[in-house]
């Protein structure tokens, strides 16, 4: 596996310029995101100020003093007005760089909202901040609400929803490819719903209160009206001029590109396409409806669109900073590139590495990865029915399947009773997960308690089938907690299946295998026992070798049903676990050497 080169010295021909363009794109993307965050922060404080209107106009004005204290300061004003100018300009530049406008509907919605917002926002800014600065108009809530309610209430409510939806979509699709996002996605969704809802309620309540105030009517002079109309007209002309310049630029670029001539791009498994230079590879996928994955929408924040360049890699510019950083992170092999970051100017042959299914694709041909895919902290249990081969050889098929049905019925009830879920059944064993909706400590305790109930259920089955079984049933259970990847796999033959994979699953499986040589019914990793915050009498300490790890892992073995757990503080539990580990360490090392 070769390392990914950094964007360093200039290369001959057009490569230096192309690499420089990638650096500019990376810089402009960061500026656009930072300015968008500033605007979203302002919108959040503004809408929360609206929400306080539920408690009355005095509460709104008290919070407004605090809010204006920052946003009308020198730092706040520079940040806010700078972001108001920078964000739309850089967003238009981002759109102008597109060579095709076939895209997922979420991106169409994001662009449409971005164009619609200024049409309403310009009137709002001029009517409040500009007129207030020029003519010393009252900008307090009771005055502004009297101007807005009820005639302009609908347009202002629409503006609030447009701004908030645009910002929420941007934040969601920026962060959703990050592992940490799964932990705070639900609170984010709750806030995304509550903030605008409470803001609209507060706006309505305060607007009605302002209308009922016994105050003299506000009169606007002809000069104020003319000033308002003039500023709104010029601001909208500037905006439409910017949009018009963008449309003209795109039109001229397309004419020039078609005059240059076409290049050939070969897609393994998807035929050959003729395109004019300038498209990114991801845009070519979208243009021709080639199934592909693109989690971040072409912003070099994920690696789902990566391809293997089979021919023509030497003619491509080196990766830009963001692409190189991401390729290093996933340990990409030689000639692996991100489709969203390369713009071929010469013939190219590529193979899609993370192909998406055509079935279910949207108009763009793109399939977003399953939204249920996430990395989550779980406690994994792997259980296996021992001596199953000998048992199956001595039983009639119908009797064996009847026994297995009873066995899995009892196991599933024991697991479900403690909040677990069976993820897989494979002949004589199963895998279950705990902690889907619980803390790591609760998940670890639940898994150990479920293991105890499973052993009791096996004992009950032995009593029930005592005369029919050639040998008693026994199971081995391995339990380990840590990060695991959850998602679904699907194809035409087997349909859709939910799976859980990762090192945590592999370790739990190895702990289950260790129950045979250590003569323990349950093996639990030391970190999982520690996560419970409890002590377990009668456990034995072991150290076992784990494939893929240099050092042996500390584990604890239960010779039978775990005794009733004894709650203890973490600082009290640690010395007890250390004593148990020390007592069994000599025997453990000998067991490992012989095993």
JSON list of N, CA and C in Angstrom, two decimals, residues 182-230:
[
{"chain": "A", "resi": 182, "resn": "UNK", "atom": "N", "xyz": [-23.63, 10.38, 15.45]},
{"chain": "A", "resi": 182, "resn": "UNK", "atom": "CA", "xyz": [-24.68, 9.45, 15.86]},
{"chain": "A", "resi": 182, "resn": "UNK", "atom": "C", "xyz": [-25.09, 9.68, 17.31]},
{"chain": "A", "resi": 183, "resn": "UNK", "atom": "N", "xyz": [-24.16, 10.17, 18.14]},
{"chain": "A", "resi": 183, "resn": "UNK", "atom": "CA", "xyz": [-24.45, 10.34, 19.57]},
{"chain": "A", "resi": 183, "resn": "UNK", "atom": "C", "xyz": [-25.37, 11.53, 19.82]},
{"chain": "A", "resi": 184, "resn": "UNK", "atom": "N", "xyz": [-25.27, 12.59, 18.99]},
{"chain": "A", "resi": 184, "resn": "UNK", "atom": "CA", "xyz": [-26.09, 13.77, 19.26]},
{"chain": "A", "resi": 184, "resn": "UNK", "atom": "C", "xyz": [-27.04, 14.09, 18.11]},
{"chain": "A", "resi": 185, "resn": "UNK", "atom": "N", "xyz": [-27.28, 13.09, 17.23]},
{"chain": "A", "resi": 185, "resn": "UNK", "atom": "CA", "xyz": [-28.22, 13.31, 16.12]},
{"chain": "A", "resi": 185, "resn": "UNK", "atom": "C", "xyz": [-29.64, 13.53, 16.64]},
{"chain": "A", "resi": 186, "resn": "UNK", "atom": "N", "xyz": [-30.07, 12.73, 17.63]},
{"chain": "A", "resi": 186, "resn": "UNK", "atom": "CA", "xyz": [-31.43, 12.87, 18.15]},
{"chain": "A", "resi": 186, "resn": "UNK", "atom": "C", "xyz": [-31.65, 14.20, 18.86]},
{"chain": "A", "resi": 187, "resn": "UNK", "atom": "N", "xyz": [-30.73, 14.65, 19.76]},
{"chain": "A", "resi": 187, "resn": "UNK", "atom": "CA", "xyz": [-30.90, 15.99, 20.33]},
{"chain": "A", "resi": 187, "resn": "UNK", "atom": "C", "xyz": [-30.91, 17.08, 19.27]},
{"chain": "A", "resi": 188, "resn": "UNK", "atom": "N", "xyz": [-30.08, 16.92, 18.23]},
{"chain": "A", "resi": 188, "resn": "UNK", "atom": "CA", "xyz": [-30.05, 17.90, 17.14]},
{"chain": "A", "resi": 188, "resn": "UNK", "atom": "C", "xyz": [-31.41, 17.95, 16.43]},
{"chain": "A", "resi": 189, "resn": "UNK", "atom": "N", "xyz": [-31.99, 16.79, 16.17]},
{"chain": "A", "resi": 189, "resn": "UNK", "atom": "CA", "xyz": [-33.30, 16.75, 15.51]},
{"chain": "A", "resi": 189, "resn": "UNK", "atom": "C", "xyz": [-34.36, 17.38, 16.40]},
{"chain": "A", "resi": 190, "resn": "UNK", "atom": "N", "xyz": [-34.30, 17.12, 17.70]},
{"chain": "A", "resi": 190, "resn": "UNK", "atom": "CA", "xyz": [-35.27, 17.71, 18.62]},
{"chain": "A", "resi": 190, "resn": "UNK", "atom": "C", "xyz": [-35.17, 19.23, 18.61]},
{"chain": "A", "resi": 191, "resn": "UNK", "atom": "N", "xyz": [-33.93, 19.75, 18.66]},
{"chain": "A", "resi": 191, "resn": "UNK", "atom": "CA", "xyz": [-33.74, 21.20, 18.62]},
{"chain": "A", "resi": 191, "resn": "UNK", "atom": "C", "xyz": [-34.18, 21.78, 17.28]},
{"chain": "A", "resi": 192, "resn": "UNK", "atom": "N", "xyz": [-33.94, 21.03, 16.20]},
{"chain": "A", "resi": 192, "resn": "UNK", "atom": "CA", "xyz": [-34.32, 21.51, 14.87]},
{"chain": "A", "resi": 192, "resn": "UNK", "atom": "C", "xyz": [-35.82, 21.67, 14.75]},
{"chain": "A", "resi": 193, "resn": "UNK", "atom": "N", "xyz": [-36.58, 20.90, 15.51]},
{"chain": "A", "resi": 193, "resn": "UNK", "atom": "CA", "xyz": [-38.05, 21.00, 15.47]},
{"chain": "A", "resi": 193, "resn": "UNK", "atom": "C", "xyz": [-38.56, 22.04, 16.47]},
{"chain": "A", "resi": 194, "resn": "UNK", "atom": "N", "xyz": [-37.99, 22.02, 17.68]},
{"chain": "A", "resi": 194, "resn": "UNK", "atom": "CA", "xyz": [-38.52, 22.86, 18.76]},
{"chain": "A", "resi": 194, "resn": "UNK", "atom": "C", "xyz": [-38.22, 24.34, 18.55]},
{"chain": "A", "resi": 195, "resn": "UNK", "atom": "N", "xyz": [-37.00, 24.68, 18.09]},
{"chain": "A", "resi": 195, "resn": "UNK", "atom": "CA", "xyz": [-36.62, 26.09, 17.99]},
{"chain": "A", "resi": 195, "resn": "UNK", "atom": "C", "xyz": [-37.56, 26.87, 17.07]},
{"chain": "A", "resi": 196, "resn": "UNK", "atom": "N", "xyz": [-37.79, 26.45, 15.81]},
{"chain": "A", "resi": 196, "resn": "UNK", "atom": "CA", "xyz": [-38.70, 27.23, 14.97]},
{"chain": "A", "resi": 196, "resn": "UNK", "atom": "C", "xyz": [-40.15, 27.18, 15.46]},
{"chain": "A", "resi": 197, "resn": "UNK", "atom": "N", "xyz": [-40.55, 26.03, 16.03]},
{"chain": "A", "resi": 197, "resn": "UNK", "atom": "CA", "xyz": [-41.93, 25.92, 16.51]},
{"chain": "A", "resi": 197, "resn": "UNK", "atom": "C", "xyz": [-42.18, 26.90, 17.66]},
{"chain": "A", "resi": 198, "resn": "UNK", "atom": "N", "xyz": [-41.28, 26.93, 18.63]},
{"chain": "A", "resi": 198, "resn": "UNK", "atom": "CA", "xyz": [-41.43, 27.86, 19.75]},
{"chain": "A", "resi": 198, "resn": "UNK", "atom": "C", "xyz": [-41.28, 29.30, 19.30]},
{"chain": "A", "resi": 199, "resn": "UNK", "atom": "N", "xyz": [-40.41, 29.55, 18.31]},
{"chain": "A", "resi": 199, "resn": "UNK", "atom": "CA", "xyz": [-40.23, 30.91, 17.80]},
{"chain": "A", "resi": 199, "resn": "UNK", "atom": "C", "xyz": [-41.51, 31.41, 17.15]},
{"chain": "A", "resi": 200, "resn": "UNK", "atom": "N", "xyz": [-42.18, 30.58, 16.37]},
{"chain": "A", "resi": 200, "resn": "UNK", "atom": "CA", "xyz": [-43.43, 30.99, 15.73]},
{"chain": "A", "resi": 200, "resn": "UNK", "atom": "C", "xyz": [-44.53, 31.23, 16.76]},
{"chain": "A", "resi": 201, "resn": "UNK", "atom": "N", "xyz": [-44.58, 30.37, 17.79]},
{"chain": "A", "resi": 201, "resn": "UNK", "atom": "CA", "xyz": [-45.58, 30.57, 18.84]},
{"chain": "A", "resi": 201, "resn": "UNK", "atom": "C", "xyz": [-45.32, 31.87, 19.59]},
{"chain": "A", "resi": 202, "resn": "UNK", "atom": "N", "xyz": [-44.04, 32.09, 19.96]},
{"chain": "A", "resi": 202, "resn": "UNK", "atom": "CA", "xyz": [-43.70, 33.32, 20.66]},
{"chain": "A", "resi": 202, "resn": "UNK", "atom": "C", "xyz": [-43.98, 34.55, 19.82]},
{"chain": "A", "resi": 203, "resn": "UNK", "atom": "N", "xyz": [-43.70, 34.49, 18.50]},
{"chain": "A", "resi": 203, "resn": "UNK", "atom": "CA", "xyz": [-43.97, 35.60, 17.59]},
{"chain": "A", "resi": 203, "resn": "UNK", "atom": "C", "xyz": [-45.46, 35.91, 17.54]},
{"chain": "A", "resi": 204, "resn": "UNK", "atom": "N", "xyz": [-46.29, 34.85, 17.47]},
{"chain": "A", "resi": 204, "resn": "UNK", "atom": "CA", "xyz": [-47.74, 35.06, 17.40]},
{"chain": "A", "resi": 204, "resn": "UNK", "atom": "C", "xyz": [-48.28, 35.65, 18.70]},
{"chain": "A", "resi": 205, "resn": "UNK", "atom": "N", "xyz": [-47.85, 35.11, 19.84]},
{"chain": "A", "resi": 205, "resn": "UNK", "atom": "CA", "xyz": [-48.33, 35.60, 21.13]},
{"chain": "A", "resi": 205, "resn": "UNK", "atom": "C", "xyz": [-47.92, 37.05, 21.36]},
{"chain": "A", "resi": 206, "resn": "UNK", "atom": "N", "xyz": [-46.65, 37.36, 21.09]},
{"chain": "A", "resi": 206, "resn": "UNK", "atom": "CA", "xyz": [-46.16, 38.72, 21.30]},
{"chain": "A", "resi": 206, "resn": "UNK", "atom": "C", "xyz": [-46.76, 39.69, 20.28]},
{"chain": "A", "resi": 207, "resn": "UNK", "atom": "N", "xyz": [-46.98, 39.23, 19.05]},
{"chain": "A", "resi": 207, "resn": "UNK", "atom": "CA", "xyz": [-47.58, 40.10, 18.04]},
{"chain": "A", "resi": 207, "resn": "UNK", "atom": "C", "xyz": [-48.98, 40.54, 18.43]},
{"chain": "A", "resi": 208, "resn": "UNK", "atom": "N", "xyz": [-49.77, 39.61, 18.94]},
{"chain": "A", "resi": 208, "resn": "UNK", "atom": "CA", "xyz": [-51.12, 39.96, 19.39]},
{"chain": "A", "resi": 208, "resn": "UNK", "atom": "C", "xyz": [-51.07, 40.91, 20.58]},
{"chain": "A", "resi": 209, "resn": "UNK", "atom": "N", "xyz": [-50.09, 40.67, 21.48]},
{"chain": "A", "resi": 209, "resn": "UNK", "atom": "CA", "xyz": [-49.96, 41.57, 22.64]},
{"chain": "A", "resi": 209, "resn": "UNK", "atom": "C", "xyz": [-49.57, 42.98, 22.20]},
{"chain": "A", "resi": 210, "resn": "UNK", "atom": "N", "xyz": [-48.65, 43.09, 21.21]},
{"chain": "A", "resi": 210, "resn": "UNK", "atom": "CA", "xyz": [-48.21, 44.41, 20.74]},
{"chain": "A", "resi": 210, "resn": "UNK", "atom": "C", "xyz": [-49.35, 45.16, 20.08]},
{"chain": "A", "resi": 211, "resn": "UNK", "atom": "N", "xyz": [-50.21, 44.43, 19.38]},
{"chain": "A", "resi": 211, "resn": "UNK", "atom": "CA", "xyz": [-51.33, 45.08, 18.68]},
{"chain": "A", "resi": 211, "resn": "UNK", "atom": "C", "xyz": [-52.32, 45.68, 19.66]},
{"chain": "A", "resi": 212, "resn": "UNK", "atom": "N", "xyz": [-52.43, 45.06, 20.85]},
{"chain": "A", "resi": 212, "resn": "UNK", "atom": "CA", "xyz": [-53.40, 45.53, 21.85]},
{"chain": "A", "resi": 212, "resn": "UNK", "atom": "C", "xyz": [-52.85, 46.64, 22.73]},
{"chain": "A", "resi": 213, "resn": "UNK", "atom": "N", "xyz": [-51.56, 46.97, 22.55]},
{"chain": "A", "resi": 213, "resn": "UNK", "atom": "CA", "xyz": [-50.97, 48.03, 23.38]},
{"chain": "A", "resi": 213, "resn": "UNK", "atom": "C", "xyz": [-51.60, 49.39, 23.03]},
{"chain": "A", "resi": 214, "resn": "UNK", "atom": "N", "xyz": [-51.89, 50.15, 24.05]},
{"chain": "A", "resi": 214, "resn": "UNK", "atom": "CA", "xyz": [-52.46, 51.49, 23.86]},
{"chain": "A", "resi": 214, "resn": "UNK", "atom": "C", "xyz": [-51.35, 52.49, 23.59]},
{"chain": "A", "resi": 215, "resn": "UNK", "atom": "N", "xyz": [-50.81, 52.45, 22.38]},
{"chain": "A", "resi": 215, "resn": "UNK", "atom": "CA", "xyz": [-49.71, 53.34, 22.00]},
{"chain": "A", "resi": 215, "resn": "UNK", "atom": "C", "xyz": [-50.12, 54.14, 20.77]},
{"chain": "A", "resi": 216, "resn": "UNK", "atom": "N", "xyz": [-49.60, 55.36, 20.62]},
{"chain": "A", "resi": 216, "resn": "UNK", "atom": "CA", "xyz": [-49.94, 56.14, 19.43]},
{"chain": "A", "resi": 216, "resn": "UNK", "atom": "C", "xyz": [-49.40, 55.46, 18.18]},
{"chain": "A", "resi": 217, "resn": "UNK", "atom": "N", "xyz": [-50.08, 55.59, 17.05]},
{"chain": "A", "resi": 217, "resn": "UNK", "atom": "CA", "xyz": [-49.64, 54.94, 15.81]},
{"chain": "A", "resi": 217, "resn": "UNK", "atom": "C", "xyz": [-48.31, 55.51, 15.33]},
{"chain": "A", "resi": 218, "resn": "UNK", "atom": "N", "xyz": [-47.51, 54.64, 14.72]},
{"chain": "A", "resi": 218, "resn": "UNK", "atom": "CA", "xyz": [-46.23, 55.08, 14.14]},
{"chain": "A", "resi": 218, "resn": "UNK", "atom": "C", "xyz": [-46.48, 55.67, 12.76]},
{"chain": "A", "resi": 219, "resn": "UNK", "atom": "N", "xyz": [-45.89, 56.82, 12.53]},
{"chain": "A", "resi": 219, "resn": "UNK", "atom": "CA", "xyz": [-46.04, 57.50, 11.24]},
{"chain": "A", "resi": 219, "resn": "UNK", "atom": "C", "xyz": [-44.69, 57.52, 10.54]},
{"chain": "A", "resi": 220, "resn": "UNK", "atom": "N", "xyz": [-44.69, 57.18, 9.26]},
{"chain": "A", "resi": 220, "resn": "UNK", "atom": "CA", "xyz": [-43.47, 57.21, 8.46]},
{"chain": "A", "resi": 220, "resn": "UNK", "atom": "C", "xyz": [-43.50, 58.41, 7.53]},
{"chain": "A", "resi": 221, "resn": "UNK", "atom": "N", "xyz": [-42.43, 59.16, 7.49]},
{"chain": "A", "resi": 221, "resn": "UNK", "atom": "CA", "xyz": [-42.33, 60.30, 6.61]},
{"chain": "A", "resi": 221, "resn": "UNK", "atom": "C", "xyz": [-42.09, 59.83, 5.18]},
{"chain": "A", "resi": 222, "resn": "UNK", "atom": "N", "xyz": [-42.32, 60.74, 4.24]},
{"chain": "A", "resi": 222, "resn": "UNK", "atom": "CA", "xyz": [-42.07, 60.41, 2.83]},
{"chain": "A", "resi": 222, "resn": "UNK", "atom": "C", "xyz": [-40.60, 60.07, 2.60]},
{"chain": "A", "resi": 223, "resn": "UNK", "atom": "N", "xyz": [-39.72, 60.76, 3.35]},
{"chain": "A", "resi": 223, "resn": "UNK", "atom": "CA", "xyz": [-38.28, 60.49, 3.21]},
{"chain": "A", "resi": 223, "resn": "UNK", "atom": "C", "xyz": [-37.96, 59.06, 3.66]},
{"chain": "A", "resi": 224, "resn": "UNK", "atom": "N", "xyz": [-38.59, 58.62, 4.75]},
{"chain": "A", "resi": 224, "resn": "UNK", "atom": "CA", "xyz": [-38.35, 57.26, 5.24]},
{"chain": "A", "resi": 224, "resn": "UNK", "atom": "C", "xyz": [-38.86, 56.22, 4.24]},
{"chain": "A", "resi": 225, "resn": "UNK", "atom": "N", "xyz": [-40.03, 56.47, 3.68]},
{"chain": "A", "resi": 225, "resn": "UNK", "atom": "CA", "xyz": [-40.58, 55.53, 2.69]},
{"chain": "A", "resi": 225, "resn": "UNK", "atom": "C", "xyz": [-39.69, 55.46, 1.46]},
{"chain": "A", "resi": 226, "resn": "UNK", "atom": "N", "xyz": [-39.26, 56.64, 0.97]},
{"chain": "A", "resi": 226, "resn": "UNK", "atom": "CA", "xyz": [-38.38, 56.66, -0.21]},
{"chain": "A", "resi": 226, "resn": "UNK", "atom": "C", "xyz": [-37.06, 55.96, 0.07]},
{"chain": "A", "resi": 227, "resn": "UNK", "atom": "N", "xyz": [-36.52, 56.17, 1.28]},
{"chain": "A", "resi": 227, "resn": "UNK", "atom": "CA", "xyz": [-35.25, 55.54, 1.65]},
{"chain": "A", "resi": 227, "resn": "UNK", "atom": "C", "xyz": [-35.40, 54.01, 1.68]},
{"chain": "A", "resi": 228, "resn": "UNK", "atom": "N", "xyz": [-36.51, 53.56, 2.26]},
{"chain": "A", "resi": 228, "resn": "UNK", "atom": "CA", "xyz": [-36.75, 52.11, 2.32]},
{"chain": "A", "resi": 228, "resn": "UNK", "atom": "C", "xyz": [-36.82, 51.52, 0.92]},
{"chain": "A", "resi": 229, "resn": "UNK", "atom": "N", "xyz": [-37.63, 52.12, 0.05]},
{"chain": "A", "resi": 229, "resn": "UNK", "atom": "CA", "xyz": [-37.78, 51.60, -1.31]},
{"chain": "A", "resi": 229, "resn": "UNK", "atom": "C", "xyz": [-36.47, 51.62, -2.08]},
{"chain": "A", "resi": 230, "resn": "UNK", "atom": "N", "xyz": [-35.68, 52.69, -1.88]},
{"chain": "A", "resi": 230, "resn": "UNK", "atom": "CA", "xyz": [-34.41, 52.82, -2.59]},
{"chain": "A", "resi": 230, "resn": "UNK", "atom": "C", "xyz": [-33.43, 51.73, -2.17]}
]
